[in-house]
Coordinates of C-alpha atoms in Angstrom, one line a residue:
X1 CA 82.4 -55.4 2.7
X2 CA 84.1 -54.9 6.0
X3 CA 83.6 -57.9 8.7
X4 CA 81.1 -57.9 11.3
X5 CA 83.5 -57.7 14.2
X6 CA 85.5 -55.1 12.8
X7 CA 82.4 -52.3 11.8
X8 CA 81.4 -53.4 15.6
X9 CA 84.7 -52.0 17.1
X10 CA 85.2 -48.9 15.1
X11 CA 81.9 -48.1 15.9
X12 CA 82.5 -48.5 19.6
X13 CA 86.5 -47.3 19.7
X14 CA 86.0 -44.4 17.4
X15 CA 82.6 -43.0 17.7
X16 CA 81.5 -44.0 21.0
X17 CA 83.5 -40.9 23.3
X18 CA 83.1 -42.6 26.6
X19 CA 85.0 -45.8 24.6
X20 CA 88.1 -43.1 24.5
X21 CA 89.8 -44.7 27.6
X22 CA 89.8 -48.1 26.5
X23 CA 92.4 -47.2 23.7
X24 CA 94.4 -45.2 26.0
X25 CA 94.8 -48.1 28.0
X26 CA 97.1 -50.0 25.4
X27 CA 99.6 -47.8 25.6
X28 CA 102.6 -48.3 28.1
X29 CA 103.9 -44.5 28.7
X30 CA 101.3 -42.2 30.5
X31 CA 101.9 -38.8 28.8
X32 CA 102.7 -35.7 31.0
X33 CA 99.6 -34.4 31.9
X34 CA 101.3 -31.0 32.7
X35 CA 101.2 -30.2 29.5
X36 CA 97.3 -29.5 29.8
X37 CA 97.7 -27.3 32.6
X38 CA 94.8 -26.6 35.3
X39 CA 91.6 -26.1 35.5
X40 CA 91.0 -21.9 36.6
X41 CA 89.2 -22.2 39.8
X42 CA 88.5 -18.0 40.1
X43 CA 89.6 -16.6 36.8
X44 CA 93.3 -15.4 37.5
X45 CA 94.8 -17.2 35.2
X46 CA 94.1 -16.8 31.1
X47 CA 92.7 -13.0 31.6
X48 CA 89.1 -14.6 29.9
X49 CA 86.1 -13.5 32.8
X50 CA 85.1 -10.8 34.3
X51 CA 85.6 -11.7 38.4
X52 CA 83.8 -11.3 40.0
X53 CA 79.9 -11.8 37.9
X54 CA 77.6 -8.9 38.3
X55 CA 75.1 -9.8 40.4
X56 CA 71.5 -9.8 38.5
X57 CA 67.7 -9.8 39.7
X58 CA 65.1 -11.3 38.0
X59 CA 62.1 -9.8 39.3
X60 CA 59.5 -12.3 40.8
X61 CA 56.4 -10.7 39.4
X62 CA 53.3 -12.5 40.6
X63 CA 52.6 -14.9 37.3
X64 CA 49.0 -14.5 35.8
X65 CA 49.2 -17.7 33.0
X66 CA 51.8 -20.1 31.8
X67 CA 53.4 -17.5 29.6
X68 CA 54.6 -15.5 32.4
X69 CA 55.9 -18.8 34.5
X70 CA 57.6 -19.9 31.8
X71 CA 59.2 -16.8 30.8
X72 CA 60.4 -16.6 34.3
X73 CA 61.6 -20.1 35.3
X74 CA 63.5 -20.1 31.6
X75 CA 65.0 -16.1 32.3
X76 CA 66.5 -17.2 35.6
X77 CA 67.7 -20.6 34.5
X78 CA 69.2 -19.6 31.5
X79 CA 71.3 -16.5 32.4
X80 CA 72.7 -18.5 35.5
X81 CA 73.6 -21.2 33.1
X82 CA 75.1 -18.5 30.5
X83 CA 77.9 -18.4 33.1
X84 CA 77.9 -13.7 32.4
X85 CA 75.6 -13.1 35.8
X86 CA 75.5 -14.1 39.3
X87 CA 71.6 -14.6 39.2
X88 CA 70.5 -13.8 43.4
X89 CA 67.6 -16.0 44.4
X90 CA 64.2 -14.5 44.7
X91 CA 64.6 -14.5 48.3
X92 CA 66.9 -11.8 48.4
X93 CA 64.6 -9.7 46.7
X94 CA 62.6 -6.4 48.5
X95 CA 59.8 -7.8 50.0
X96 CA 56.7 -7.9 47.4
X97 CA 54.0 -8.9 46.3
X98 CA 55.6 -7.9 42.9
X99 CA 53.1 -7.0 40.0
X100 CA 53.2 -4.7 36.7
X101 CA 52.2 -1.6 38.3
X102 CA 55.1 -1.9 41.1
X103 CA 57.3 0.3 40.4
X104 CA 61.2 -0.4 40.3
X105 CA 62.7 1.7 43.3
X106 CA 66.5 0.8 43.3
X107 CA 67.2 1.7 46.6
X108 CA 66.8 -1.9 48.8
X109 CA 68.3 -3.4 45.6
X110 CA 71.5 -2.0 45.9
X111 CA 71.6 -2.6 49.7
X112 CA 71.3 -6.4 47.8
X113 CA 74.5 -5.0 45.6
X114 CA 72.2 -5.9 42.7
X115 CA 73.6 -4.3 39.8
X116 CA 71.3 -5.3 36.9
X117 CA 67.6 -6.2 36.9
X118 CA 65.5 -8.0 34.6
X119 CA 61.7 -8.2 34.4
X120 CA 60.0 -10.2 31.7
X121 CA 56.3 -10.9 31.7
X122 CA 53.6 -11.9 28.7
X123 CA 51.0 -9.2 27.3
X124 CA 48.2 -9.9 24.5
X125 CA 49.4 -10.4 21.0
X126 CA 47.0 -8.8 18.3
X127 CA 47.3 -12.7 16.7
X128 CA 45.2 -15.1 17.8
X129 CA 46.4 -17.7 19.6
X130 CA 49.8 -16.2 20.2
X131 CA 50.7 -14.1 23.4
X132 CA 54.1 -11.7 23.4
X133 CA 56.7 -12.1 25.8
X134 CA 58.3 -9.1 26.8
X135 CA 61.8 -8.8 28.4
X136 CA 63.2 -5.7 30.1
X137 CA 66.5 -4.2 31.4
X138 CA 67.3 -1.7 34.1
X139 CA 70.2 -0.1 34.8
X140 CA 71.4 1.6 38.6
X141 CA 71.2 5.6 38.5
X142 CA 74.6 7.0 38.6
X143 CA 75.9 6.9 42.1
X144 CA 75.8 10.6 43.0
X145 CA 71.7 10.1 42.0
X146 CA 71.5 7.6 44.4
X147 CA 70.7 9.0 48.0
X148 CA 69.1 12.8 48.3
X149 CA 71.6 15.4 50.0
X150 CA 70.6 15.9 53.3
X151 CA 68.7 19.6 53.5
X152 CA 68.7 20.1 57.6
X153 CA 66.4 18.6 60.2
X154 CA 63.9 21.6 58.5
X155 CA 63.6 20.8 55.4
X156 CA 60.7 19.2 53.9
X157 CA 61.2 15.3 52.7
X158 CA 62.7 14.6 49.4
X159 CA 60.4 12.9 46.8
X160 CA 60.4 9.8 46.0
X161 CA 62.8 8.9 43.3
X162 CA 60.7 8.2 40.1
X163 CA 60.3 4.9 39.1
X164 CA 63.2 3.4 36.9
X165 CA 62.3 3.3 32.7
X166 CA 64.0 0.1 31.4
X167 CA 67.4 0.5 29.8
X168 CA 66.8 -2.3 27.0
X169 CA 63.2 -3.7 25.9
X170 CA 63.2 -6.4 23.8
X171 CA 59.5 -8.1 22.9
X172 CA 59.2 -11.6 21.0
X173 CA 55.5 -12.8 19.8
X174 CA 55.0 -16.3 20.0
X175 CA 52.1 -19.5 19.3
X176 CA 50.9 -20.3 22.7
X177 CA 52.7 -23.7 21.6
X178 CA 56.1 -21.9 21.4
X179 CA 56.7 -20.9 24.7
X180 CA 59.3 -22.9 25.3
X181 CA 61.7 -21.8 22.7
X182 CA 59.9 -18.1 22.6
X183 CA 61.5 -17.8 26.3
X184 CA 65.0 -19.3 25.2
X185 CA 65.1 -16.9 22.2
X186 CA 64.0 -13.7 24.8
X187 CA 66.8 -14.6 27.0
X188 CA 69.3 -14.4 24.1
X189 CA 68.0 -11.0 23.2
X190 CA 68.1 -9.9 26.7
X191 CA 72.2 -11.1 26.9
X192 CA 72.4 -9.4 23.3
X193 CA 71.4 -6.4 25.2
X194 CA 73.4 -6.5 28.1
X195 CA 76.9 -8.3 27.1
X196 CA 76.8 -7.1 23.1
X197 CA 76.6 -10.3 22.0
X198 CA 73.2 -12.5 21.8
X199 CA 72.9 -16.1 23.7
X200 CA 71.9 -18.7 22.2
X201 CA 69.6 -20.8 24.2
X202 CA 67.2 -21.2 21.4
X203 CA 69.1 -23.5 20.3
X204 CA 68.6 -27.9 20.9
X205 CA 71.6 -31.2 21.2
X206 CA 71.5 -34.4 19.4
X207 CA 73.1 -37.5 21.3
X208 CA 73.2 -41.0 20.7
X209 CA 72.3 -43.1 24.1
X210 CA 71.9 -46.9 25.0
X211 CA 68.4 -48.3 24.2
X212 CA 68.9 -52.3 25.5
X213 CA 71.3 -53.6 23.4
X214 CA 70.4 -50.7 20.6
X215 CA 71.5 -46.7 20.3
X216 CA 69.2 -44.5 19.8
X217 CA 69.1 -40.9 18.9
X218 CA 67.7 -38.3 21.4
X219 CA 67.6 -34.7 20.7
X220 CA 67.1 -32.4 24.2
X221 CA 66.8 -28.5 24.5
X222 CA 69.6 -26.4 25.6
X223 CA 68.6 -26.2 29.1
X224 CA 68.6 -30.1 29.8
X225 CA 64.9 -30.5 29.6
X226 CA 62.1 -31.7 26.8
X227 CA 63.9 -34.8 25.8
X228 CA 62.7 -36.5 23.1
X229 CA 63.9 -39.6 20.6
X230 CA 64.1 -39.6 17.4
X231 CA 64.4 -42.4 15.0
X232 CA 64.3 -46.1 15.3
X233 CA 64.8 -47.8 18.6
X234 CA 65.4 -51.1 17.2
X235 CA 68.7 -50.4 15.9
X236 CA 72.8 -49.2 15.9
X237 CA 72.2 -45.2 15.9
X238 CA 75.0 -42.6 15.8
X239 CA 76.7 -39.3 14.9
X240 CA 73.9 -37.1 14.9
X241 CA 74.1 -34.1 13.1
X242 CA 71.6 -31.0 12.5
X243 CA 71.6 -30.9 8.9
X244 CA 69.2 -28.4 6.5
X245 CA 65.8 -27.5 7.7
X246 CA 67.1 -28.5 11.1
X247 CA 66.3 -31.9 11.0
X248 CA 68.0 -34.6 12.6
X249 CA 70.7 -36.7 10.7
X250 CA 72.4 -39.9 11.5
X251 CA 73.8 -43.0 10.9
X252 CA 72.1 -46.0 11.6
X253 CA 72.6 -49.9 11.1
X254 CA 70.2 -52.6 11.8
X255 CA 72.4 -55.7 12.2
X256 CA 76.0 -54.2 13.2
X257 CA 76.9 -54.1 9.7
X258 CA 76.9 -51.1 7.7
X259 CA 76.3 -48.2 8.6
X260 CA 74.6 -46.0 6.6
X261 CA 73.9 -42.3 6.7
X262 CA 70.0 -41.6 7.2
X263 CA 67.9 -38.3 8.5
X264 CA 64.7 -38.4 10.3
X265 CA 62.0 -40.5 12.5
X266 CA 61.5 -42.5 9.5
X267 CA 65.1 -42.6 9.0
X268 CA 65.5 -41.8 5.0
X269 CA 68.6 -42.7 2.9
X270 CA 70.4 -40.0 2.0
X271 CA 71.2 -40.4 -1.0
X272 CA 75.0 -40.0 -1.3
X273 CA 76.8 -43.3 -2.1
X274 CA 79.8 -44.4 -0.9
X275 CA 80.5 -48.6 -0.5
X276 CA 81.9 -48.2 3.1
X277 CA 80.2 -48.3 6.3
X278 CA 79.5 -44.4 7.4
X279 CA 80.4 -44.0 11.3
X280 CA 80.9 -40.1 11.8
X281 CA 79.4 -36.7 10.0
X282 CA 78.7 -33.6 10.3
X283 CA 77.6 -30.0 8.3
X284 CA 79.1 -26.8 7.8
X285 CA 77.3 -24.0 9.9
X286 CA 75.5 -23.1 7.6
X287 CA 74.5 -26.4 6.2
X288 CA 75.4 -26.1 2.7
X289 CA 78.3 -28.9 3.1
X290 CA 78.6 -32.2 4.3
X291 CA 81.7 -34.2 5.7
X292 CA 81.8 -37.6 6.9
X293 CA 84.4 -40.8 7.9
X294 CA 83.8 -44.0 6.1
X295 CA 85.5 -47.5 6.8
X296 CA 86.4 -50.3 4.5
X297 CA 89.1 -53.3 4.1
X298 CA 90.5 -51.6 7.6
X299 CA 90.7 -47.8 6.0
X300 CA 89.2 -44.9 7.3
X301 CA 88.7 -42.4 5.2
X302 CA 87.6 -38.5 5.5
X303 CA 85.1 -36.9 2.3
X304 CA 83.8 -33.8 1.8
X305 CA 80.4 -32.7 -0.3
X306 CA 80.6 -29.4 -0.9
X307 CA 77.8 -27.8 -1.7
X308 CA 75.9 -30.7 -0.7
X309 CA 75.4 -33.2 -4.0
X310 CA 78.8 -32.2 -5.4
X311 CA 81.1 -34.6 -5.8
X312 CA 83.1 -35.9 -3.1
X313 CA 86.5 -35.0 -2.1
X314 CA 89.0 -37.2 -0.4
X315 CA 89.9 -34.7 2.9
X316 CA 92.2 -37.5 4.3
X317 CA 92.9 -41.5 4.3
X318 CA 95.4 -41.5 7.4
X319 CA 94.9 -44.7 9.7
X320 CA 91.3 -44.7 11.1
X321 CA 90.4 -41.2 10.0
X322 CA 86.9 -40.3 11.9
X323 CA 85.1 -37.2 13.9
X324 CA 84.9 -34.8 10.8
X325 CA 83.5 -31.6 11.9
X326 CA 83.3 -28.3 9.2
X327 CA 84.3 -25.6 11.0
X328 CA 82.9 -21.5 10.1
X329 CA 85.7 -21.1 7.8
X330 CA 85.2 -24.3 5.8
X331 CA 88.1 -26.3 6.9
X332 CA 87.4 -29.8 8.6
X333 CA 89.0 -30.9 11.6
X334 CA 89.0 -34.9 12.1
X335 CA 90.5 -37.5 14.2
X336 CA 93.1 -39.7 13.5
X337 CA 96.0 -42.4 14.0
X338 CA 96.8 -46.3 14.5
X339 CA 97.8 -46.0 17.9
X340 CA 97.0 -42.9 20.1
X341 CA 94.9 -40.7 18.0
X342 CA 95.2 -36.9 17.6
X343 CA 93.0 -34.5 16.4
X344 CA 94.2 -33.1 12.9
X345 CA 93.3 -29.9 10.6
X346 CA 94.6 -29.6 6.5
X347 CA 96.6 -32.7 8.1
X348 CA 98.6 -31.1 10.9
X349 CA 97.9 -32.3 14.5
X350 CA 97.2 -29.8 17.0
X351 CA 95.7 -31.8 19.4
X352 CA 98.8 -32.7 22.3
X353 CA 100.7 -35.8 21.5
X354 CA 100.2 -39.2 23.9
X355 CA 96.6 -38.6 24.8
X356 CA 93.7 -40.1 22.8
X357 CA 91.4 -37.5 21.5
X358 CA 87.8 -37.7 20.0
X359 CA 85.3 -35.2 18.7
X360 CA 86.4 -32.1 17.5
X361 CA 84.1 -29.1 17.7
X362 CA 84.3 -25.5 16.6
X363 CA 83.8 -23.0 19.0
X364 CA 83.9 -19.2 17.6
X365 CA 84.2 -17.6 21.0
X366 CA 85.3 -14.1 21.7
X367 CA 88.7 -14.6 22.1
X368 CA 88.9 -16.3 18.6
X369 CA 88.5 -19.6 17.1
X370 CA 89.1 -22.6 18.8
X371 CA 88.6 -26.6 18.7
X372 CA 87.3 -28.2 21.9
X373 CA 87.8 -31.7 21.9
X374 CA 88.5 -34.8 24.9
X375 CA 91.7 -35.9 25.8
X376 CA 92.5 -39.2 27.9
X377 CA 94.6 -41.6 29.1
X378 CA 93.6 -44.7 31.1
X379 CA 90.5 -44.5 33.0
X380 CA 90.0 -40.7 32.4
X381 CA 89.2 -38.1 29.6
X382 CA 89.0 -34.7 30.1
X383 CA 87.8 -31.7 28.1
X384 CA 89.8 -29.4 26.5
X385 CA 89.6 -25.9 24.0
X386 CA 92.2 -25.2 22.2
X387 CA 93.5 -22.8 19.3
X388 CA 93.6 -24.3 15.4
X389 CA 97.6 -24.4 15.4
X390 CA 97.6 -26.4 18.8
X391 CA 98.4 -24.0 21.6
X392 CA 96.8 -22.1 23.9
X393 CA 95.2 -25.2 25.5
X394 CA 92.9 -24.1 28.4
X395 CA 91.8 -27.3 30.0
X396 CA 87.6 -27.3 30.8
X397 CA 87.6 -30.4 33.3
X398 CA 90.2 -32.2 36.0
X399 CA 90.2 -35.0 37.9
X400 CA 86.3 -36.2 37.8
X401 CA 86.2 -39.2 36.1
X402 CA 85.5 -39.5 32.3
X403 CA 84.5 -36.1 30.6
X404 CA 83.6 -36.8 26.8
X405 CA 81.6 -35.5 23.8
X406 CA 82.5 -31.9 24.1
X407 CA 80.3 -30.1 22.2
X408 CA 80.4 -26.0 21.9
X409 CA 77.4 -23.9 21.7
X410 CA 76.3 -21.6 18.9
X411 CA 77.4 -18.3 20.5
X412 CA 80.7 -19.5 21.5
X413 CA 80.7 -19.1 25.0
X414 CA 79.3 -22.4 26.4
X415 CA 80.5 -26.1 25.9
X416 CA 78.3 -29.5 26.6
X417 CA 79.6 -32.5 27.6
X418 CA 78.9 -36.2 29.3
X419 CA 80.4 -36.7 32.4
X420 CA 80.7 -40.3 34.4
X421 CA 81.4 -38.8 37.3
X422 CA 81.0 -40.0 41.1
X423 CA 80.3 -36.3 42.9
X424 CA 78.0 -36.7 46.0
X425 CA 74.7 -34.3 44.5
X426 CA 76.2 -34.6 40.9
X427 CA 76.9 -37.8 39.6
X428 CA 77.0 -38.6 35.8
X429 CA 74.9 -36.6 33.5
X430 CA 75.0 -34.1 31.0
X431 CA 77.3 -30.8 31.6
X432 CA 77.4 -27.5 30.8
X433 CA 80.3 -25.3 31.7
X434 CA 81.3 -21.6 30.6
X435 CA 84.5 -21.4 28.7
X436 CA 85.6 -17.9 30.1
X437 CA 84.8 -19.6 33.5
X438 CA 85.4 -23.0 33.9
X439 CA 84.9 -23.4 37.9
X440 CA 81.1 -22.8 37.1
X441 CA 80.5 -26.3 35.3
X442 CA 76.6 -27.3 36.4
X443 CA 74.4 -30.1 35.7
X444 CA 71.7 -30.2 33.3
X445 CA 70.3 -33.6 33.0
X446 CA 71.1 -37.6 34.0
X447 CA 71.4 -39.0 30.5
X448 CA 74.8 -40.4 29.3
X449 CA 75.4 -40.5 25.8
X450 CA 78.0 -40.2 23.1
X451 CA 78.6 -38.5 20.0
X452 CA 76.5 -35.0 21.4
X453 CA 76.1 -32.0 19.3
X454 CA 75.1 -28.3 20.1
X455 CA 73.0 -26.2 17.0
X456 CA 70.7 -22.7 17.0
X457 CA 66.9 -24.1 16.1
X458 CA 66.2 -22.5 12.6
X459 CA 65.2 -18.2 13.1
X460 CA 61.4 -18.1 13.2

């Protein structure tokens, strides 16, 4: 059994991300921070965004019930935060009152340069108890449909144009206690619909975060709000994990001595046995595999179960070997190294020499598979993406304090981190910033935690 003070400061050094600077500190040599280059402030370099964002109206229809406020609030929220749209504020819309019956005249919205608008509203559901949320795209008319020709002083005055018919309709029935994630899994349809490939807001993050002297786990939705714990409070809690079913897995210790791996609010063994102490896990995507890190006699090692209840294989046993995450194509990137550790996959660093990096995560983005992980050195740590062979590094965060915990979301195109960051109106929280565009980084919530991950809630 591993000693008391040494369980304590693996757990602290090596799972704890905001810890990363205290090891960087030790070494004597800053590394040349060139090497991570700079972060894009308006999407010249890289080629990755579309500059500038279309500009997109969400139609404020006069709400009749919860389901429509909702729907609304979580539309607009979630496609600013998506990073693809430059979402105008309801203020800039044609004067109202809005309703169902009103009919969409593009006209003053393209005095607005609006180029997409979105309406989504609640109807009855044939199911009791449910109501369906319905979601709607429209498209400008082609630009020589636009204005009427101009007949003579004479002639009689055009028409009206007829009222736009929705481009893209998209309808999601949902428990009147669903609302919630019913909105966040409309919005991804409604993205599906207009960029090709769906969001993925319906979708929830697992953190460990200071309880007293404890760490508790808390699990939040995608947009920064409905946080809720899980688990005991009166205990060491880290690494969660989604694992099968969706629930919550962890590792948890009640005296600072082992750790062991447990799932849950009543926090149940799993019942895999190894004799070390269990600091770091995670699951494949599609939760058929499990990997974790476990320490004893001052060894770190790396094992995979795959399928789950398999026997374990050894993935590596180099010096303090932590941070497994299973990536889409089944292979495991991890953390290790005595001094300055890198971030390794089938036991080749790709993460940049010099720097201390932490938690690896696999993000399938559009322009390929990549690893986003945090770098540091001293009193910072910033957030980085890059490709599995350890190039291509496009850096996510500069010069605002300590960035850790990166964590990508299901679609690809988002990644979550904690900040410590001093900004006047921002301060520390929890981030979320668009890869393609890293200049639009915004906050979604004041908690600071450690070990954060990003999964889809289970399909309804």
């Amino acid at each position: 059994m591993t000693a008391r003070p040494f369980v304590v400061a693996l757990a602290v050094a090596l799972v704890g991300d905001l810890s990363a600077n205290e090891g960087a500190r030790a070494q004597q040599t800053p590394p040349d921070e060139s090497v991570l280059g700079t972060v894009e402030v308006n999407g010249s370099a890289g080629g990755w965004g579309h500059v500038p964002l279309q500009k997109l109206a969400v139609v404020p229809l006069v709400t009749t019930g919860a389901a429509d406020s909702m729907a609304q609030l979580i539309t607009k929220r979630d496609i600013d935060l998506s990073g693809q749209f430059d979402v105008i504020a309801d203020a800039l819309a044609p004067p109202g009152p809005w309703t169902l019956t009103t009919p969409i005249d593009w006209t003053p919205w393209l005095e607005n340069k609006v180029e997409v608008i979105v309406r989504v509203y609640s109807q009855p559901s044939p199911t009791a108890g449910h109501v369906t949320l319905v979601g709607e795209i429209y498209l400008p008319p082609p630009k020589d449909e636009r204005k009427p020709k101009d007949a003579g002083a004479d002639a009689a005055p055009p028409p009206p144009p007829p009222p736009a018919k929705p481009a893209f309709t998209t309808k999601i029935d949902a428990g009147t206690n669903e609302l919630r994630a019913a909105s966040h899994r409309l919005v991804d349809a409604l993205l599906g619909g207009l960029t090709g490939r769906p969001g993925s807001f319906a979708s929830h993050m697992a953190f460990a975060g200071r309880v007293g002297k404890w760490r508790q786990i808390f699990v939040v939705d995608s947009d920064g709000f409905n946080l809720r714990p899980v688990g005991p409070a009166n205990g060491s809690a880290l690494s969660p994990v989604f694992g099968p079913g969706g629930e919550v897995f962890y590792t948890l210790s009640a005296d600072f001595h082992r750790y062991k791996m447990v799932h849950g609010d009543k926090a149940d063994l799993v019942p895999i046995v190894v004799t070390g102490s269990v600091l770091g896990m995670g699951f494949s995507p599609d939760r058929k595999a499990l990997t974790f890190s476990s320490f004893e006699n001052s060894t770190g090692t790396v094992y995979v179960s795959s399928p789950i209840g398999a026997p374990l294989r050894t993935v590596s046993t180099e010096p303090n070997a932590n941070h497994p995450s299973i990536g889409p194509t089944g292979k495991i990137a991890y953390v290790a190294g005595r001094d300055a550790q890198r971030v390794y996959i089938d036991g080749k660093a790709i993460s940049p020499g010099g720097f201390l990096a932490s938690a690896p995560s696999w993000c399938d983005t559009e322009k390929g598979l990549l690893i986003v992980l945090t770098v540091g050195f001293g009193a910072w740590a910033d957030v980085i993406a890059i490709d599995v062979n350890g190039g291509g590094i496009r850096r996510l965060t500069q010069g605002m304090g300590a960035n850790s915990s990166a964590s990508c979301s299901p679609d690809g195109r988002l990644v979550a981190f904690f900040s410590d960051r001093g900004m006047p109106g921002k301060g520390p929280g929890l981030y979320m910033v668009p890869i393609a565009r890293p200049w639009l980084a915004k906050k979604i919530g004041g908690d600071v935690g450690e070990g954060l991950r990003w999964d889809a809630l289970d399909a309804k």
